[in-house]
Coordinates of C-alpha atoms and ligand atoms in Angstrom, one line a residue:
X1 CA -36.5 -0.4 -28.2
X2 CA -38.7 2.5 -26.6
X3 CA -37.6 6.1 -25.9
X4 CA -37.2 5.8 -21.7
X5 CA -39.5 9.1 -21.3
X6 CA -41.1 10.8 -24.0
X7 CA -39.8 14.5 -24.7
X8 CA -40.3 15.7 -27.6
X9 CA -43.7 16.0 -29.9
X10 CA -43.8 17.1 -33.3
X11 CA -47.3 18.2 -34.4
X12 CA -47.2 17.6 -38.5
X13 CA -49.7 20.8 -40.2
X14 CA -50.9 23.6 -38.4
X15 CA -54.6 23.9 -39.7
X16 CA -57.6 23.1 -37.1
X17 CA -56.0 20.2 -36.4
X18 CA -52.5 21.0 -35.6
X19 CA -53.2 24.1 -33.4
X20 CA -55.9 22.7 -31.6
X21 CA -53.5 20.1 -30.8
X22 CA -50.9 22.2 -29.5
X23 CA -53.3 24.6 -27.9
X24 CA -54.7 21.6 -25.1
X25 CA -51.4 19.6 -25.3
X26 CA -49.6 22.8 -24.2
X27 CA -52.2 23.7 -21.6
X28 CA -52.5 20.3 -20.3
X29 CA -49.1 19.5 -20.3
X30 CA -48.0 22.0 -18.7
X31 CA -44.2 22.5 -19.8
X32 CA -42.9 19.0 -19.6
X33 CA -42.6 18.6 -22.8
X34 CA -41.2 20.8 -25.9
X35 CA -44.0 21.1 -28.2
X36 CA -43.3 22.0 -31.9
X37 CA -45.4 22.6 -34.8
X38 CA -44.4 22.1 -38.5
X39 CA -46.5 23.7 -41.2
X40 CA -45.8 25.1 -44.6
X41 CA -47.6 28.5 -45.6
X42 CA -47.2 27.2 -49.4
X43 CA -49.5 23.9 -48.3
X44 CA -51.8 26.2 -46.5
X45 CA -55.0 24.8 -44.8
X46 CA -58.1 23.3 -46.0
X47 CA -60.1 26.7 -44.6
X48 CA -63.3 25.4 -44.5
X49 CA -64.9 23.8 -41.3
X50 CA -66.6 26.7 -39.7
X51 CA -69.6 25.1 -37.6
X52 CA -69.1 23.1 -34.7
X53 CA -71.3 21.5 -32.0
X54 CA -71.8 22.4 -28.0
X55 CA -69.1 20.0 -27.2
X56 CA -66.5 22.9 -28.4
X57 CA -67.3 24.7 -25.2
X58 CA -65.5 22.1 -23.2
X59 CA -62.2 22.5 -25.5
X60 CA -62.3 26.4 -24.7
X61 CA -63.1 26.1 -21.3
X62 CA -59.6 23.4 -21.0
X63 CA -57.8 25.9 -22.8
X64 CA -59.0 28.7 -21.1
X65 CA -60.2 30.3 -24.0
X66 CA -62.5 34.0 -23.3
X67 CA -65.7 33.6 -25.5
X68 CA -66.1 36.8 -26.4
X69 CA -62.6 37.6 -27.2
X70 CA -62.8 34.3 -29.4
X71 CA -65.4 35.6 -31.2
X72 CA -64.6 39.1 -32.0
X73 CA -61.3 37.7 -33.4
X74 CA -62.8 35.0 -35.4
X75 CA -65.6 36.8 -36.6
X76 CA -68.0 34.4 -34.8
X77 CA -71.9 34.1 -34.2
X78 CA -73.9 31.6 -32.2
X79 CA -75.4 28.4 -33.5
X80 CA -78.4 26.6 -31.6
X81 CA -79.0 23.8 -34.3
X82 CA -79.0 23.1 -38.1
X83 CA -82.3 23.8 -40.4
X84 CA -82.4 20.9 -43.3
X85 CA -84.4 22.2 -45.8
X86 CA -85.4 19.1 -48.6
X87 CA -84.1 16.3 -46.9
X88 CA -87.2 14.2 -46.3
X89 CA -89.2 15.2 -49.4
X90 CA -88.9 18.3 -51.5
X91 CA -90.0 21.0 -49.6
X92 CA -90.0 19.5 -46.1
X93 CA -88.1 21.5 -43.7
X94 CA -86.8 20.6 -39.6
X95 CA -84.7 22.2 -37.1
X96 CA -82.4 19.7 -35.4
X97 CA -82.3 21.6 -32.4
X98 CA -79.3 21.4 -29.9
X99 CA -80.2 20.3 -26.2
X100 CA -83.2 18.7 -24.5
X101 CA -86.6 18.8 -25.8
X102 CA -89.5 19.2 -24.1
X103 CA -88.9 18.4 -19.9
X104 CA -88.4 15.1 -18.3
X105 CA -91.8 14.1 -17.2
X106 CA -92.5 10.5 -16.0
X107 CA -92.1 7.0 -16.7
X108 CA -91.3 7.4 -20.7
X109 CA -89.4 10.1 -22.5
X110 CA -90.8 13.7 -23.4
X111 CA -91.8 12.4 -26.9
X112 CA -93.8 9.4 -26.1
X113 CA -95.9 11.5 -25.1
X114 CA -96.2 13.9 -27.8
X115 CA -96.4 11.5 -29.7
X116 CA -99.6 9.8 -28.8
X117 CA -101.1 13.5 -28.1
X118 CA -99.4 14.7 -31.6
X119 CA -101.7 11.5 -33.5
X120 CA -104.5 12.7 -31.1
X121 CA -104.5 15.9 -32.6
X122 CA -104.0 17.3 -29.4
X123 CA -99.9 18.4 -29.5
X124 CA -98.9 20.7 -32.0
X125 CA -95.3 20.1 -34.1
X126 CA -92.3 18.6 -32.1
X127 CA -90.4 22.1 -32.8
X128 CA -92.4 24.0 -29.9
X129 CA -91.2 22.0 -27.4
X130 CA -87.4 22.8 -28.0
X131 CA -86.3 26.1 -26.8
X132 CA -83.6 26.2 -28.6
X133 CA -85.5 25.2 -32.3
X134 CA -88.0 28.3 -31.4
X135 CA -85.2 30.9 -30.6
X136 CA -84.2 29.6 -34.2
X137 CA -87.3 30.4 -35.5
X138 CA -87.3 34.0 -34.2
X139 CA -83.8 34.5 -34.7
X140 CA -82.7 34.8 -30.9
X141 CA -79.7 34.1 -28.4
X142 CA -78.4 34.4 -25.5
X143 CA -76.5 31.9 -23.3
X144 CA -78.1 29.6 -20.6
X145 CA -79.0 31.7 -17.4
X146 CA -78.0 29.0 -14.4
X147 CA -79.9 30.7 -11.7
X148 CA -82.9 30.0 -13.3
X149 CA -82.8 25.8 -12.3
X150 CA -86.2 24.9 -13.4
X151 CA -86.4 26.9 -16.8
X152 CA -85.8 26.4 -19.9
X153 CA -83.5 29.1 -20.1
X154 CA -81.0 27.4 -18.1
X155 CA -81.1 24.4 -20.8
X156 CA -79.9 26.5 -23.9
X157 CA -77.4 24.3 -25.5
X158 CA -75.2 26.1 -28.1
X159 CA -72.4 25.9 -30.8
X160 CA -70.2 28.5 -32.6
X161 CA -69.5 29.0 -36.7
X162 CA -66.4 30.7 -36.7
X163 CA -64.0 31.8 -40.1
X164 CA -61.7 29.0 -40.3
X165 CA -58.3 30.7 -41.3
X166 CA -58.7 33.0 -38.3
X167 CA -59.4 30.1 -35.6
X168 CA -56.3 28.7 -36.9
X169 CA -54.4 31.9 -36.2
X170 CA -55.7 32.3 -32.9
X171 CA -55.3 29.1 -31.7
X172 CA -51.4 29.6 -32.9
X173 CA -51.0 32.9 -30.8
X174 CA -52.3 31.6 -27.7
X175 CA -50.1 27.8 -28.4
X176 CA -47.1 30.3 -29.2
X177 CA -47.6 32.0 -25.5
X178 CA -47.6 28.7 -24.0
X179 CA -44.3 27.9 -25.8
X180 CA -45.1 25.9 -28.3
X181 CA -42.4 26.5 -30.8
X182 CA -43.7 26.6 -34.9
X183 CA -41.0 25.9 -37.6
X184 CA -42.4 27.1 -41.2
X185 CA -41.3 24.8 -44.1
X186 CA -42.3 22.1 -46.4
X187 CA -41.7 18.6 -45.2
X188 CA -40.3 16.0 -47.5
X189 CA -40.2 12.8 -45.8
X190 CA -39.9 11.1 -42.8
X191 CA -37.0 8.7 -41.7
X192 CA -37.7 5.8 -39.0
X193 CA -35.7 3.8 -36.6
X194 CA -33.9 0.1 -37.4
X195 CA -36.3 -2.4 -35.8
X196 CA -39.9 -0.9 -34.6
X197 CA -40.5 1.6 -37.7
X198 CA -40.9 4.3 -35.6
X199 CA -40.5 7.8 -36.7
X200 CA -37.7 9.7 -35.5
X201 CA -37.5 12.7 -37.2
X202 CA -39.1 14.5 -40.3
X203 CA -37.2 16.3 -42.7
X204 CA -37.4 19.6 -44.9
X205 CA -37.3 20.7 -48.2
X206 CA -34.4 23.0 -46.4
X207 CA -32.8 19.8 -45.1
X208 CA -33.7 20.4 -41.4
X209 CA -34.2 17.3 -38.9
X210 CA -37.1 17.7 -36.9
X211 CA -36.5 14.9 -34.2
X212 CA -39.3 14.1 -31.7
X213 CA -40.4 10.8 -29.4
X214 CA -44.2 10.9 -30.3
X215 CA -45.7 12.8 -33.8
X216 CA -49.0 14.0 -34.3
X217 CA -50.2 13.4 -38.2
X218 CA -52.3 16.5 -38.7
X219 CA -51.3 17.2 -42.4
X220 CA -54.7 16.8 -44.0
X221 CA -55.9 14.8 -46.5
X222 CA -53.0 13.6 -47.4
X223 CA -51.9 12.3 -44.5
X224 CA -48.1 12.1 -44.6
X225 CA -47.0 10.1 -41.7
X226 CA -49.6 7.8 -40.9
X227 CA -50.6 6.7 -44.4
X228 CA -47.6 7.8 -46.7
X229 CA -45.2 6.7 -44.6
X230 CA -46.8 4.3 -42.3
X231 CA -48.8 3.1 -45.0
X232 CA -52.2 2.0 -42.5
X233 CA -54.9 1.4 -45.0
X234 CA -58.3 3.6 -45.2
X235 CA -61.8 1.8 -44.8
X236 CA -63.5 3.9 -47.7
X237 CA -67.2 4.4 -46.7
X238 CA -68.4 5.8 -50.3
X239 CA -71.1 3.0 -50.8
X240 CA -72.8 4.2 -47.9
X241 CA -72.3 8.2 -48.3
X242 CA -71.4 8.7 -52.0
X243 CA -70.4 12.7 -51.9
X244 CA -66.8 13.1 -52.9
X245 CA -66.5 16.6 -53.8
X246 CA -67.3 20.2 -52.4
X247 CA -66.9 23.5 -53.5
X248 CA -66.8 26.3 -51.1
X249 CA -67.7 29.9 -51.8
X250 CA -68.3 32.7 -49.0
X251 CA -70.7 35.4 -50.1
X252 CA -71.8 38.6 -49.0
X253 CA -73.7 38.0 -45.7
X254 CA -77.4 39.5 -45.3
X255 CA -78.8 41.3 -42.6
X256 CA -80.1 38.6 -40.8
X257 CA -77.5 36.5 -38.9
X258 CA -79.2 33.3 -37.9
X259 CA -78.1 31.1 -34.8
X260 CA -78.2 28.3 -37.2
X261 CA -76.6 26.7 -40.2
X262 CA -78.4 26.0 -43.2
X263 CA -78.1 22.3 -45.2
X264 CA -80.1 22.5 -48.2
X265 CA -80.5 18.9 -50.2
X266 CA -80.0 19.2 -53.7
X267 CA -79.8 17.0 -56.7
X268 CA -77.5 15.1 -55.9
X269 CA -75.7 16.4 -52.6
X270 CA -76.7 19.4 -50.3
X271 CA -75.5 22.8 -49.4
X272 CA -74.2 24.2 -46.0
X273 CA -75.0 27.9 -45.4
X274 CA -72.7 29.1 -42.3
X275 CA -73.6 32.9 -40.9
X276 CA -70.4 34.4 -39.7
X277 CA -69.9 38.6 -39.1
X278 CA -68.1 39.7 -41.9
X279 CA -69.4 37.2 -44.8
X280 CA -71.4 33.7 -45.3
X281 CA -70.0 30.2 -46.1
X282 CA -71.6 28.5 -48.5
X283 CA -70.2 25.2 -49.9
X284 CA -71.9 21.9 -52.3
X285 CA -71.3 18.6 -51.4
X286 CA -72.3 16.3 -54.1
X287 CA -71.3 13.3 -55.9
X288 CA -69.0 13.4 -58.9
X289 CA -71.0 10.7 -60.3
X290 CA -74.2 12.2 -60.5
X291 CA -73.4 15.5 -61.4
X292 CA -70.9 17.3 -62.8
X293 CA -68.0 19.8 -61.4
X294 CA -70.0 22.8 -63.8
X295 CA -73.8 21.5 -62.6
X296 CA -72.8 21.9 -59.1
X297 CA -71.2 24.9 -59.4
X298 CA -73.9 26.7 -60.7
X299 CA -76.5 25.1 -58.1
X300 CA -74.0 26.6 -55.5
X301 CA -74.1 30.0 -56.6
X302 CA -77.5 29.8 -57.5
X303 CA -78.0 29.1 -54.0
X304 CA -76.4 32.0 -51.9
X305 CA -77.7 34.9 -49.7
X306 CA -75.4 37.6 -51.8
X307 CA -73.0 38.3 -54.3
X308 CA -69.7 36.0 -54.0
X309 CA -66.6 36.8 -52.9
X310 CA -64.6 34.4 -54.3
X311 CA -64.8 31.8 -57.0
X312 CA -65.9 28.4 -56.0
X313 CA -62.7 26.2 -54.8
X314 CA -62.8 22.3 -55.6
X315 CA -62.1 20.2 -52.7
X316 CA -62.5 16.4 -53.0
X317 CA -62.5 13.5 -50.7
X318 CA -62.8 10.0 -50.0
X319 CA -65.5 9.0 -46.9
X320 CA -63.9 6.8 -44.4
X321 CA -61.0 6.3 -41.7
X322 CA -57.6 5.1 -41.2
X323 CA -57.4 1.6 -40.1
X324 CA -55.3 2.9 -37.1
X325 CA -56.0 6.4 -35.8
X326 CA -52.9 5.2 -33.5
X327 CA -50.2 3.0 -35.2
X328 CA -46.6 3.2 -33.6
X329 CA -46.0 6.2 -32.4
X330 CA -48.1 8.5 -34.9
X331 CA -51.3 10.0 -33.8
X332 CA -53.6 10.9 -37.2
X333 CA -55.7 14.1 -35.9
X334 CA -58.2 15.7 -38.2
X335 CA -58.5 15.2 -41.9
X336 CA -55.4 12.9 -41.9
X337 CA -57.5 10.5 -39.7
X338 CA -60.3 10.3 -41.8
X339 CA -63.5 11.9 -43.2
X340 CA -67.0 12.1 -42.7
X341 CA -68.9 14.9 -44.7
X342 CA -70.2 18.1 -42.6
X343 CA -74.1 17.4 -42.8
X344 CA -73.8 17.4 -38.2
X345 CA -69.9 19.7 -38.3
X346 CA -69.1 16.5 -36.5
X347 CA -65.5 16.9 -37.6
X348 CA -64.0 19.4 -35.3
X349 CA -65.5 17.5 -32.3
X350 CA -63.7 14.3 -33.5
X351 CA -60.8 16.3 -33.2
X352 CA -61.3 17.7 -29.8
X353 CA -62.6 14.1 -29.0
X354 CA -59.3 12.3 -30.0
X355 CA -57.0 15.1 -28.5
X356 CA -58.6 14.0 -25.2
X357 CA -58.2 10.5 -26.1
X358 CA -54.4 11.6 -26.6
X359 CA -54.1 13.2 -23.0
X360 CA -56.3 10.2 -21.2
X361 CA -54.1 7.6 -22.7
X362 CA -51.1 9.8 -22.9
X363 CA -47.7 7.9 -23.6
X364 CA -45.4 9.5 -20.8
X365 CA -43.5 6.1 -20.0
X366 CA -43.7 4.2 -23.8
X367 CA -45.9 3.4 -25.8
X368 CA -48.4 0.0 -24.5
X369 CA -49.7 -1.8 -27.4
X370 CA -52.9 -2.5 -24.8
X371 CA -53.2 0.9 -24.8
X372 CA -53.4 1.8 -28.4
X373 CA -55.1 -0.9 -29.3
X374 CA -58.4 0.8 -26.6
X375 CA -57.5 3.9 -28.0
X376 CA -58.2 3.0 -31.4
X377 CA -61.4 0.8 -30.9
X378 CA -62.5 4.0 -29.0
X379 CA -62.1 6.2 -32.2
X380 CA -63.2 3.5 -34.5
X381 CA -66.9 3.1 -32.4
X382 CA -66.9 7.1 -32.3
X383 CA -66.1 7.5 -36.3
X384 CA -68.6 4.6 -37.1
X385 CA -71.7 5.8 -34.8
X386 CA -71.6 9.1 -36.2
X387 CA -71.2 7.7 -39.3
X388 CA -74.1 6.2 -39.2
X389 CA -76.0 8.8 -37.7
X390 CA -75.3 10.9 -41.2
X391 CA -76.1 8.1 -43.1
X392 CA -79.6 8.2 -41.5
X393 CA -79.9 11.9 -43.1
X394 CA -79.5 10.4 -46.9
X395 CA -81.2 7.0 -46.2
X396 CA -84.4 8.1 -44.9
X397 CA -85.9 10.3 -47.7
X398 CA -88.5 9.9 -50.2
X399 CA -87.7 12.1 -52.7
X400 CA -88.8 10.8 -56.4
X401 CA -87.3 14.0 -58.6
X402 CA -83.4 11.8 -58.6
X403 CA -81.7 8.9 -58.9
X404 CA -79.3 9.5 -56.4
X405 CA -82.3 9.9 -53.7
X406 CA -84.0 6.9 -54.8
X407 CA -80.8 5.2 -54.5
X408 CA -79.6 6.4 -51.1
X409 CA -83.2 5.0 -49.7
X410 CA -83.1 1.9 -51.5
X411 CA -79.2 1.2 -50.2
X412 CA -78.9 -1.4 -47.9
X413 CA -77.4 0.3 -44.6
X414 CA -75.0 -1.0 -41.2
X415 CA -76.9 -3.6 -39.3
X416 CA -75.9 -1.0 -36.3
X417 CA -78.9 1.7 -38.0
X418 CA -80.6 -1.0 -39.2
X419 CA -81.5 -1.8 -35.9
X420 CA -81.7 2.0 -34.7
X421 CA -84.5 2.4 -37.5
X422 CA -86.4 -0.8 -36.6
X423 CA -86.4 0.2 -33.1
X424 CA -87.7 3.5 -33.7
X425 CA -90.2 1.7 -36.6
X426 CA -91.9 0.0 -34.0
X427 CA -92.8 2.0 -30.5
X428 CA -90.5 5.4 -31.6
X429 CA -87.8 4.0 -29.4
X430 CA -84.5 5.3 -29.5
X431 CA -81.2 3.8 -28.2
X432 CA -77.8 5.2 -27.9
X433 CA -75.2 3.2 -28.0
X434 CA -72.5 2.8 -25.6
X435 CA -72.0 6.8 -25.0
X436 CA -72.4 8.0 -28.6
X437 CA -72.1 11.1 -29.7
X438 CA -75.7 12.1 -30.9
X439 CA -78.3 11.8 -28.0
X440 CA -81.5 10.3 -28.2
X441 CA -82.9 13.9 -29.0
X442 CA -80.9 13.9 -31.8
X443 CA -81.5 10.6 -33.3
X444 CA -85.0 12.1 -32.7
X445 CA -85.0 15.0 -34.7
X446 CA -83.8 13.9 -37.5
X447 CA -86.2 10.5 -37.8
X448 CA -89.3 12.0 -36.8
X449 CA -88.0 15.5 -39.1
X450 CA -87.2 12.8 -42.2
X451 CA -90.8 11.5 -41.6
X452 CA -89.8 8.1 -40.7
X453 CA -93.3 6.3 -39.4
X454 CA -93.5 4.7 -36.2
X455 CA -96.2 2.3 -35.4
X456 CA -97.2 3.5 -32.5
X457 CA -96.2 4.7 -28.6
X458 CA -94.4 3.1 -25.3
X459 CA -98.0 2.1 -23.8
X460 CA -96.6 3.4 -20.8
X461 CA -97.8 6.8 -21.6
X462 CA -100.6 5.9 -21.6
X463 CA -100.5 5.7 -17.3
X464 CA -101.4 9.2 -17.6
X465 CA -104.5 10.5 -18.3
X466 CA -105.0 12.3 -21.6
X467 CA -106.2 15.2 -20.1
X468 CA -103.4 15.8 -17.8
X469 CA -100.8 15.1 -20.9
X470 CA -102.5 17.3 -23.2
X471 CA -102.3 20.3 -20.2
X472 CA -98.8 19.2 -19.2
X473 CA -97.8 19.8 -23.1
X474 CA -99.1 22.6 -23.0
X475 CA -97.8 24.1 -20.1
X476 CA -94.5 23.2 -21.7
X477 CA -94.9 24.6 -25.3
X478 CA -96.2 28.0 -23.2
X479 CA -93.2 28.5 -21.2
X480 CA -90.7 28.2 -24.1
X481 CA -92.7 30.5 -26.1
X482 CA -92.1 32.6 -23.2
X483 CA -88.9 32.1 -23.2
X484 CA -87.8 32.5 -26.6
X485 CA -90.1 36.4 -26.2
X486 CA -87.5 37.6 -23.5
X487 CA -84.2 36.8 -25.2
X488 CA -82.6 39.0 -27.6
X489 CA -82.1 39.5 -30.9
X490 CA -79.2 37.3 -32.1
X491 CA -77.6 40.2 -33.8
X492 CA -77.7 42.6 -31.1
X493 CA -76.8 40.1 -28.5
X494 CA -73.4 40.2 -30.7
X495 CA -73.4 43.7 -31.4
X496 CA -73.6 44.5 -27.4
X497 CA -71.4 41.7 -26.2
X498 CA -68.6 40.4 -28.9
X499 CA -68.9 41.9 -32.4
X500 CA -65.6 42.0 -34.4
X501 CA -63.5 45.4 -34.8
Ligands
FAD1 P1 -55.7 21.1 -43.0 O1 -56.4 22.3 -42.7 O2 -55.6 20.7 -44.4 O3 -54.2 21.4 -42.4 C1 -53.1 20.6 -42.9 C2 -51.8 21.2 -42.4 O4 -50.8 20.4 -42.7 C3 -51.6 22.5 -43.0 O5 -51.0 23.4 -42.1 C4 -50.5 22.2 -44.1 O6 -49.7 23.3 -44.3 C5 -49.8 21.1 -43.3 N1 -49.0 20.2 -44.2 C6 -49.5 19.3 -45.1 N2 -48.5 18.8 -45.8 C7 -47.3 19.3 -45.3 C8 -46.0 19.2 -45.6 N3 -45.5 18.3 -46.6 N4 -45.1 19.9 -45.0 C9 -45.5 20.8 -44.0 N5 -46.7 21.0 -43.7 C10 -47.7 20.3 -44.3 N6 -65.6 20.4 -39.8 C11 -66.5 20.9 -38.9 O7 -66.4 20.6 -37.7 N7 -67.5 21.7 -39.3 C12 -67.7 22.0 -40.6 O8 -68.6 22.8 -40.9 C13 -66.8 21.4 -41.6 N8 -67.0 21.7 -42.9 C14 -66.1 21.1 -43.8 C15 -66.4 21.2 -45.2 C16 -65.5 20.6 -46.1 C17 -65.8 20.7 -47.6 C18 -64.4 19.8 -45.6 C19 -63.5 19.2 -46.6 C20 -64.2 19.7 -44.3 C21 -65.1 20.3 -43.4 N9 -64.9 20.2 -42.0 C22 -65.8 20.6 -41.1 C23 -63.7 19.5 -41.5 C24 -62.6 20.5 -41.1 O9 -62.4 21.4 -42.2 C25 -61.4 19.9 -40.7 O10 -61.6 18.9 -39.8 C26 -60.4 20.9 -40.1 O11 -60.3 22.0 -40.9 C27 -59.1 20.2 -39.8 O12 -58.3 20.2 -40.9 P2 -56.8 19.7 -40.7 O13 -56.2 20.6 -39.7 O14 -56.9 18.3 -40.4 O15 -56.2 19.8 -42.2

């Protein structure tokens, strides 16, 4: 039996998850359906997942979302990339930059070329050919200029970090205005239908029925419909990325506020570092089974720009996915569709991703098995690439001072990097599959930053005389540097256009 026409749709949590949900469902809806929200202010949120990745920009611009506004009232500042400090070996330190590096030039991508002018001697470091790694560097920002077509300042690809708890709360005003309607309470159960097992309503510890036609799971971790009642199955991923714990502590922030987050490798895990206006994230993800709670604790404070402003809080997880992101007529958004660790703040573009997945393949006339069953391979290739994009990060290291190093290079990883690695082993090659998240640029950054070797170039590059590549470089690495010496100072670029009250 299926509902005629859907009408009703009850978003489970109100964290990231939850409002972003309601947010774009209400804006791209339009009305034709109530919208309500469930959340319980005694549950709370996770609060942590404060750096995103350019994708973001697309969710605010469907929602309609100002960016300064969104800024000042999430305390905000601009990210153009993550610095990884230790990662390859101790000491090492690369910018994975967002957007293109270098410029398009021929036959072969940018970096065939540097390469064979790099072993040449003739190139200098990958980083001066990426504006937005050298307006890292110096601490700059500003937005692309578009009337600037042939310049690198029109290619300035950038993120937010943004305080949690206060996206949360914004997001919920502007779902509120768009009538989204939020019951608070703590849910104890859900109740399904006689034959198909779908959910028809979920109830509260105040005994309230909250009915609906289609649920969105976005309770967290502990995912209440779609694995404690639905009971889909997880596909744990530990072997691969062993971290099962973080603690998070903000701190005092320090004067200055990078574009960038911070992931420092440590022991036996690594810590994030997320600038925001009024304080700094910090948080240590490591594995419970090569150190202890106490050991990482006092790495993470150890570790931060100022004096903390909390004491750490535990959080711990389980790597992995739900079977199903889509079984019956559940949804699992956010944490309660599964986990991959924050090393790329991939997270809160899986959610935006699946949310559109939601509206493309939208249920307004049933639910299609055909459908869900796309929709779910769909999040399943998505969850698994950048999977295994992270797992590059741990794999290709050659650090010697631990155990859990040596034993995150020596694991035996998916055949899918497998073959991304052996490709870029033998001519630097780099494939993207399907249309996977990361770009080749990114893939880039983080092989050639992680010092993996490649045996040589795409001969191709060779078409062009040496001469003329070694000037065309250059030409290249001289504009950016240009580039990055007219914009301003990240700090005062917030200060003049969107610093918080
Ligand atoms: P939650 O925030 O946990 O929200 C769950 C909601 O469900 C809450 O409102 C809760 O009240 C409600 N709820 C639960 N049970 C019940 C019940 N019984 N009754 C009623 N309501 C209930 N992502 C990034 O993109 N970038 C990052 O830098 C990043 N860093 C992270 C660091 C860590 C350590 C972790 C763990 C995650 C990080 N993430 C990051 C992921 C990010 O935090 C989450 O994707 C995001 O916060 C979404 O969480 P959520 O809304 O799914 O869950």
């Amino acid at each position: 039996m299926q509902p005629a026409l859907l009408k009703t749709i009850v978003i489970v949590g109100g964290g990231t998850a939850g409002w972003m949900t309601a947010a774009a469902l209400a804006t791209t809806l339009r009305g034709r359906y109530q919208i309500r929200v469930v959340e319980s202010d005694e549950i709370g949120i996770v609060g942590v997942g404060e750096a995103t990745i350019p994708m973001i920009q697309l969710f605010n611009k469907v929602v309609g979302i100002d960016e300064n506004e969104f800024m000042r009232a999430t305390q905000g500042s601009f990210k153009l990339g993550i610095e990884f400090v230790n990662w390859g070996k101790l000491g090492d330190r690369y910018m994975h930059g967002f957007g293109p590096i270098g410029q398009a030039l021929w036959t072969v991508p940018f970096e065939q070329y540097w390469r064979k002018m790099h072993a040449l001697g003739r190139a200098q470091g990958l980083e001066n050919y990426s504006i937005t790694r050298m307006a890292c560097k110096a601490n700059k920002f500003m937005p692309p200029r578009h009337d600037v077509e042939n310049s690198p300042l029109n290619h300035i690809a950038y993120a937010y970090h943004f305080d949690a708890s206060l996206y949360a709360r914004y997001l919920r005003k502007l779902s509120e205005e768009r009538g989204v309607r939020r019951t608070e309470g703590k849910i104890t159960h859900a109740t399904q239908r006689a034959g198909d097992g779908h959910i028809d309503a979920v109830v509260l510890e105040s005994g309230e029925r909250v009915e609906g036609d289609l649920f969105i799971d976005c309770s967290g971790f502990r995912g209440l419909l779609i694995e404690q009642t639905l009971k889909t199955g997880y596909d744990d991923w530990t072997h691969w990325l062993p971290c099962d714990r973080a603690l998070a502590v903000p701190c005092e922030s320090v004067p200055v506020l990078t574009p960038y987050t911070r992931s420092t490798a440590h022991r036996a895990g690594w810590q994030w570092r997320i600038p925001l206006q009024h304080r700094t994230g910090n948080g240590h993800v490591f594995c419970s089974n090569a150190i202890s709670e106490d050991e990482a604790a006092a790495t993470l404070l150890a570790n931060l720009d100022g004096k903390p402003l909390a004491d750490p809080r535990l959080i711990k997880f389980v790597t992995g996915m739900r079977r199903k992101t889509w079984n019956k007529n559940v949804i699992a958004i956010g944490l309660a569709s599964g986990f991959l660790e924050p090393l790329e703040s991939t997270s809160i573009h899986l959610i935006q991703a699946t949310i559109q997945r939601l509206i493309d393949y939208f249920p307004d006339q049933g639910f299609s098995q055909t459908d869900i069953d796309e929709f779910n391979r769909q999040n399943r290739f998505e969850y698994e690439s950048i999977r295994d994009f992270i797992i590059l990060h741990y794999h290709a290291n050659q650090r010697t001072d631990s155990e859990f190093w040596k034993a995150c290079a020596a694991m035996a990883v998916p055949e899918s990097l497998q073959r991304k690695m052996a490709l870029y082993k033998s001519r630097g090659r780099i494939v993207r599959f399907n249309n996977e998240l990361f770009s080749e640029v990114g893939w880039l950054q983080v092989m050639e930053g992680q010092n993996l070797a490649t045996q040589g170039y795409n001969p191709l590059a060779d078409l062009l005389p040496e001469g003329d590549t070694a000037d065309y470089l250059e030409s290249v690495r001289g504009v950016i540097a240009k580039c990055v010496d007219v914009m301003p100072d990240h700090a005062a670029y917030i200060q003049q256009h969107c610093a918080a009250p």
